[in-house]
Coordinates of C-alpha atoms and ligand atoms in Angstrom, one line a residue:
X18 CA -48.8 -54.3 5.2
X19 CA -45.9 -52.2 3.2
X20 CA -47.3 -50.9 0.2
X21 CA -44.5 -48.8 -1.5
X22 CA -41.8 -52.1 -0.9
X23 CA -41.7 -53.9 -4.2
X24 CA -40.5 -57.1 -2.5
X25 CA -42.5 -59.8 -0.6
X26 CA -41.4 -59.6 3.3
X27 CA -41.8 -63.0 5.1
X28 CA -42.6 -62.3 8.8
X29 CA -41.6 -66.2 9.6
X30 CA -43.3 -67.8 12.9
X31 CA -40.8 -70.9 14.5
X32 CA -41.3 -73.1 17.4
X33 CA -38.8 -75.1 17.0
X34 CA -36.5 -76.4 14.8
X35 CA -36.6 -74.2 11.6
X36 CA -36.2 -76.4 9.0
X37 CA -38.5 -74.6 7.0
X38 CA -37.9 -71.9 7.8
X39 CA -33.8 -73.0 6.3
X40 CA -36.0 -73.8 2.9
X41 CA -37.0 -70.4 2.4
X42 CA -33.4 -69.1 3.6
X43 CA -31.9 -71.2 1.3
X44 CA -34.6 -70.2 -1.7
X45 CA -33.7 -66.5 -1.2
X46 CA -30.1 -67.1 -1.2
X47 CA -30.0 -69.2 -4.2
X48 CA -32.2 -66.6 -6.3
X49 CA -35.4 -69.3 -6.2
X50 CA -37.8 -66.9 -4.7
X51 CA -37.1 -63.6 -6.4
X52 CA -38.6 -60.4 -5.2
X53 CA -39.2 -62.4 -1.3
X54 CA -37.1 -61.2 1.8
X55 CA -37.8 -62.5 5.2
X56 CA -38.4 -59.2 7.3
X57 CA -38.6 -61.1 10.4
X58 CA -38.4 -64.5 12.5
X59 CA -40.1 -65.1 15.5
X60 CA -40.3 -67.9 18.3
X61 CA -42.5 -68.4 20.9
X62 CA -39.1 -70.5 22.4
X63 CA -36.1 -68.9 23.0
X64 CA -33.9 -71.8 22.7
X65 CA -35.9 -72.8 19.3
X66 CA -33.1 -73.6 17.1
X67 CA -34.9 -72.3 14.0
X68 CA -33.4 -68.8 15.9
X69 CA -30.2 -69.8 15.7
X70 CA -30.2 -70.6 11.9
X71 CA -31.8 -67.1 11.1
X72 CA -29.0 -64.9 13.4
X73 CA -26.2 -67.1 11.5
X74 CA -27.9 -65.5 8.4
X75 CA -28.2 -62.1 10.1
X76 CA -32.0 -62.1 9.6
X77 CA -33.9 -60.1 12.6
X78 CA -34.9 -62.8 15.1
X79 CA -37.1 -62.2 18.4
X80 CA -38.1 -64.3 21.5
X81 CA -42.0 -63.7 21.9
X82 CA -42.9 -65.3 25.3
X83 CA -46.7 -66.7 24.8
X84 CA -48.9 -67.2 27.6
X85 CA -51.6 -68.8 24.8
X86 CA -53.5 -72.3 24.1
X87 CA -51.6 -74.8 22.6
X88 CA -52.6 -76.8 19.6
X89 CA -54.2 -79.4 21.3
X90 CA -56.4 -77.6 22.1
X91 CA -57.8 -76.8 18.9
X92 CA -62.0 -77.6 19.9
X93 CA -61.9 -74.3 22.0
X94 CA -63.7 -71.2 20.5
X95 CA -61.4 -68.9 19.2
X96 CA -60.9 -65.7 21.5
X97 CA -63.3 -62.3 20.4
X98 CA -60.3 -60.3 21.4
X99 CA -56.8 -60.5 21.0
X100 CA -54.1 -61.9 24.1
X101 CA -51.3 -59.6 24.8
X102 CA -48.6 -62.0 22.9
X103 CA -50.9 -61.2 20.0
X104 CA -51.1 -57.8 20.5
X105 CA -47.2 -57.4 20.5
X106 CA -46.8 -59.7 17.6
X107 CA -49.2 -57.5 15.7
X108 CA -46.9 -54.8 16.9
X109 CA -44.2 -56.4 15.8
X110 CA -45.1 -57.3 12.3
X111 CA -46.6 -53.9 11.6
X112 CA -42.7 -52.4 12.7
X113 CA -40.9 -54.9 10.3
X114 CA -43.6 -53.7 7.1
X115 CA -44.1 -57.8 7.0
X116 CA -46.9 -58.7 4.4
X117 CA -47.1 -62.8 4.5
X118 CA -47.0 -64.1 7.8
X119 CA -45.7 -68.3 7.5
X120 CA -46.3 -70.5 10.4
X121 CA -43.5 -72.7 9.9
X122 CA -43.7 -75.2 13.0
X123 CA -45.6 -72.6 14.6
X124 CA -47.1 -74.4 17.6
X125 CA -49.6 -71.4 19.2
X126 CA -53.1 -70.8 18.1
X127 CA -54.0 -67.7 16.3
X128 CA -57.5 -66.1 17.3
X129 CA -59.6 -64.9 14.8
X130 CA -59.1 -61.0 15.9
X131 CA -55.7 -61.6 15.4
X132 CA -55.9 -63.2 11.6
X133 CA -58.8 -60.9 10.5
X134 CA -55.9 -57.8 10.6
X135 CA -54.3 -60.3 8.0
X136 CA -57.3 -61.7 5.6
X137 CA -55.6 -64.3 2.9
X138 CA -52.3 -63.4 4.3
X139 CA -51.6 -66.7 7.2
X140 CA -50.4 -69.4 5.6
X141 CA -49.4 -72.5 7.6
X142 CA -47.1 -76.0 6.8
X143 CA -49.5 -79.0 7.7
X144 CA -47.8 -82.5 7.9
X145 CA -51.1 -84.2 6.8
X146 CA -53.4 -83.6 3.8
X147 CA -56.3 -81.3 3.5
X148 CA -59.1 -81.2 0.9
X149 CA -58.9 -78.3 -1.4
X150 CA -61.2 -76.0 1.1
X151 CA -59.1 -77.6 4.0
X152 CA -63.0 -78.3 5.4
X153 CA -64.3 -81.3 6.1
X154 CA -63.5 -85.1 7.5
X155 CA -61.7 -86.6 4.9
X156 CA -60.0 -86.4 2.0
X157 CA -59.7 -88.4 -1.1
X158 CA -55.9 -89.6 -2.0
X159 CA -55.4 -89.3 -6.3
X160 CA -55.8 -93.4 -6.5
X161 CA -59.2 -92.1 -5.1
X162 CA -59.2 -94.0 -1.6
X163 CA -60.9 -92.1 0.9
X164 CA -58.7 -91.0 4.1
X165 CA -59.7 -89.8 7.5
X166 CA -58.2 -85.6 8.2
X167 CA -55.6 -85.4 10.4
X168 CA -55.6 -82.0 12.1
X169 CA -54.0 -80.4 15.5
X170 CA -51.4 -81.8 17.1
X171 CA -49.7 -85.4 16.7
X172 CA -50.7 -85.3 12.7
X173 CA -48.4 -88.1 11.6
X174 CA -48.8 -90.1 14.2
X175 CA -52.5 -90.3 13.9
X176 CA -52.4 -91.2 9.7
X177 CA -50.0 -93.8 11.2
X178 CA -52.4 -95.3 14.0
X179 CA -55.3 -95.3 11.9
X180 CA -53.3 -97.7 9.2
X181 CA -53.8 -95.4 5.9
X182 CA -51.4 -96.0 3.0
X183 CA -50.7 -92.3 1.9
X184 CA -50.5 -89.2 3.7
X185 CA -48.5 -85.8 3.0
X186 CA -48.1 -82.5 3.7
X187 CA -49.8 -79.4 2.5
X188 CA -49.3 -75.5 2.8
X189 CA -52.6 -73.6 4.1
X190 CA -54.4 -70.5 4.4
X191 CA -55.2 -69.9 7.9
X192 CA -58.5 -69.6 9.0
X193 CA -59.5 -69.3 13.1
X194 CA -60.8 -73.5 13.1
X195 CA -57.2 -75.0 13.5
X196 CA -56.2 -76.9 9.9
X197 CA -59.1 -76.4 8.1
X198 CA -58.3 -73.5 5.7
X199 CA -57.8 -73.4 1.9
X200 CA -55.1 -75.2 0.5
X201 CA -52.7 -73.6 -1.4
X202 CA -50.2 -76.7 -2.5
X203 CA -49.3 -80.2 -1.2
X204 CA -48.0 -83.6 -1.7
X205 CA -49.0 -87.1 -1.2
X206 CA -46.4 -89.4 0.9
X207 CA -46.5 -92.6 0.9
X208 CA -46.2 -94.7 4.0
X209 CA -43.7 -97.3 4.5
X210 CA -43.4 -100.8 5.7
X211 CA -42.6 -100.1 9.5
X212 CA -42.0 -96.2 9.3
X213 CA -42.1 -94.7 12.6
X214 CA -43.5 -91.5 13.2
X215 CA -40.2 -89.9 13.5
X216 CA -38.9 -91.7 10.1
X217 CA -42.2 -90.4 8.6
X218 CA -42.2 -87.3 10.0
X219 CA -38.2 -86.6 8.8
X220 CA -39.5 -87.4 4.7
X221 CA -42.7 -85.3 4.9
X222 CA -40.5 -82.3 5.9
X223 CA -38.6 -83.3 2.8
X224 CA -41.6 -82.6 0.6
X225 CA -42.8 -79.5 2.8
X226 CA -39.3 -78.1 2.0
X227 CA -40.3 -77.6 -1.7
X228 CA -43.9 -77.1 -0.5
X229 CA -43.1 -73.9 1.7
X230 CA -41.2 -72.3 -1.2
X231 CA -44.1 -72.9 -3.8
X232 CA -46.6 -72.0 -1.8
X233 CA -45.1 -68.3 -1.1
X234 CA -44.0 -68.1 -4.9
X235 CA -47.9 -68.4 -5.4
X236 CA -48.7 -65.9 -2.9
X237 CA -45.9 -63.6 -4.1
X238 CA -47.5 -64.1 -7.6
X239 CA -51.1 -62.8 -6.4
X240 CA -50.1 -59.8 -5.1
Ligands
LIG307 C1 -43.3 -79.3 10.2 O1 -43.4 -80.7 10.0 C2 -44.7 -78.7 9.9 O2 -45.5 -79.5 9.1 C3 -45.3 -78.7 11.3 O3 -44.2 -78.4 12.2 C4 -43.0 -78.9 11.6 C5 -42.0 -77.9 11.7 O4 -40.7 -78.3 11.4 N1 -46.3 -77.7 11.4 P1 -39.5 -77.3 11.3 O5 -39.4 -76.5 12.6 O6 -39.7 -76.4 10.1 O7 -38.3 -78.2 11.1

């Protein structure tokens, strides 16, 4: 982490398609995040188009090639020690003096030798909504119905399988259980008459667009 650097650098983590990731490009560009710079992008996918959007705003992208568990596979114990891809990226971010790391679609599991180098500083873009402590099994929506938690993989398509009236997105501290850390802001969505979870999906990332930019003015405000 850069000490002497009076601005906030992003180290941004993409799997895909970077629409977040655009948010915060967009927020830095239009002077909405003052004091933030995004040191670095990263993909675990070289032809994630989130890459392409950062080299057309000459931000320092990399390919990362990541042997690791996916997602799904969330109910695994997290790893004592840290894979290589981790060991790189650690490398990596320490070069580029980044000092908030953003998962923004970021679809590899961090172990928790990797996040305890970074303590507080993980956050993550979750398209379902989390209790304040982002623990437990469900979570009560403001007109105080009581939801299931939808964590891992598949997120919007399991609010919409298990027929609940509101979900939404929410930013995250990462912790080493997979979508379960504190939350830092989020937004309740609610579902339409025969949304799909692509339709669903598309609006959520609507509301996570203003979410991701809130979330690192907060963090850039603690620091
Ligand atoms: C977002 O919906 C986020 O909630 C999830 O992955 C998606 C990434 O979208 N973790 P994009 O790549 O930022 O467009």
């Amino acid at each position: 982490m850069s000490s002497q650097n009076p601005s906030l650098r992003l180290g941004v983590l993409i799997s895909g398609s970077g629409s977040n990731l655009q948010a915060l490009i967009d927020a830095i560009e239009s002077q909405k995040l003052p004091g933030v710079e995004i040191a670095l992008v990263v993909s675990n996918k070289a032809d994630a188009y989130g890459l392409q959007r950062a080299l057309k705003h000459r931000l320092p992208a990399i390919f990362l090639s990541w042997g690791q568990r996916t997602v799904g596979e969330q109910f695994i114990a997290p790893k004592p020690t840290m894979s290589e891809s981790e060991i790189r990226l650690t490398a990596l971010l320490r070069l580029f003096q980044v000092d908030l790391i953003v998962l923004a679609g970021w679809m590899r599991i961090l172990s928790a030798a990797f996040l305890e180098q970074f303590p507080q500083r993980v956050i993550n873009i979750h398209p379902a909504l989390l209790p304040d402590d982002g623990t437990g099994k469900t979570y009560t929506t403001s007109d105080g119905t009581q939801i299931p938690v939808f964590r891992g993989l598949h997120a919007v398509q399991q609010a919409l399988d298990a027929g609940v009236k509101i979900t939404g997105s929410c930013v995250h501290f990462v912790t080493p259980e997979v979508d379960a850390g504190p939350v830092i802001c989020r937004q309740e969505v609610a579902i339409e008459e025969g949304e799909t979870e692509e339709t669903l999906h598309e609006r959520l990332k609507v509301v996570e667009h203003r979410l991701i930019v809130e979330a690192v003015k907060r963090c850039k405000s603690v620091e």
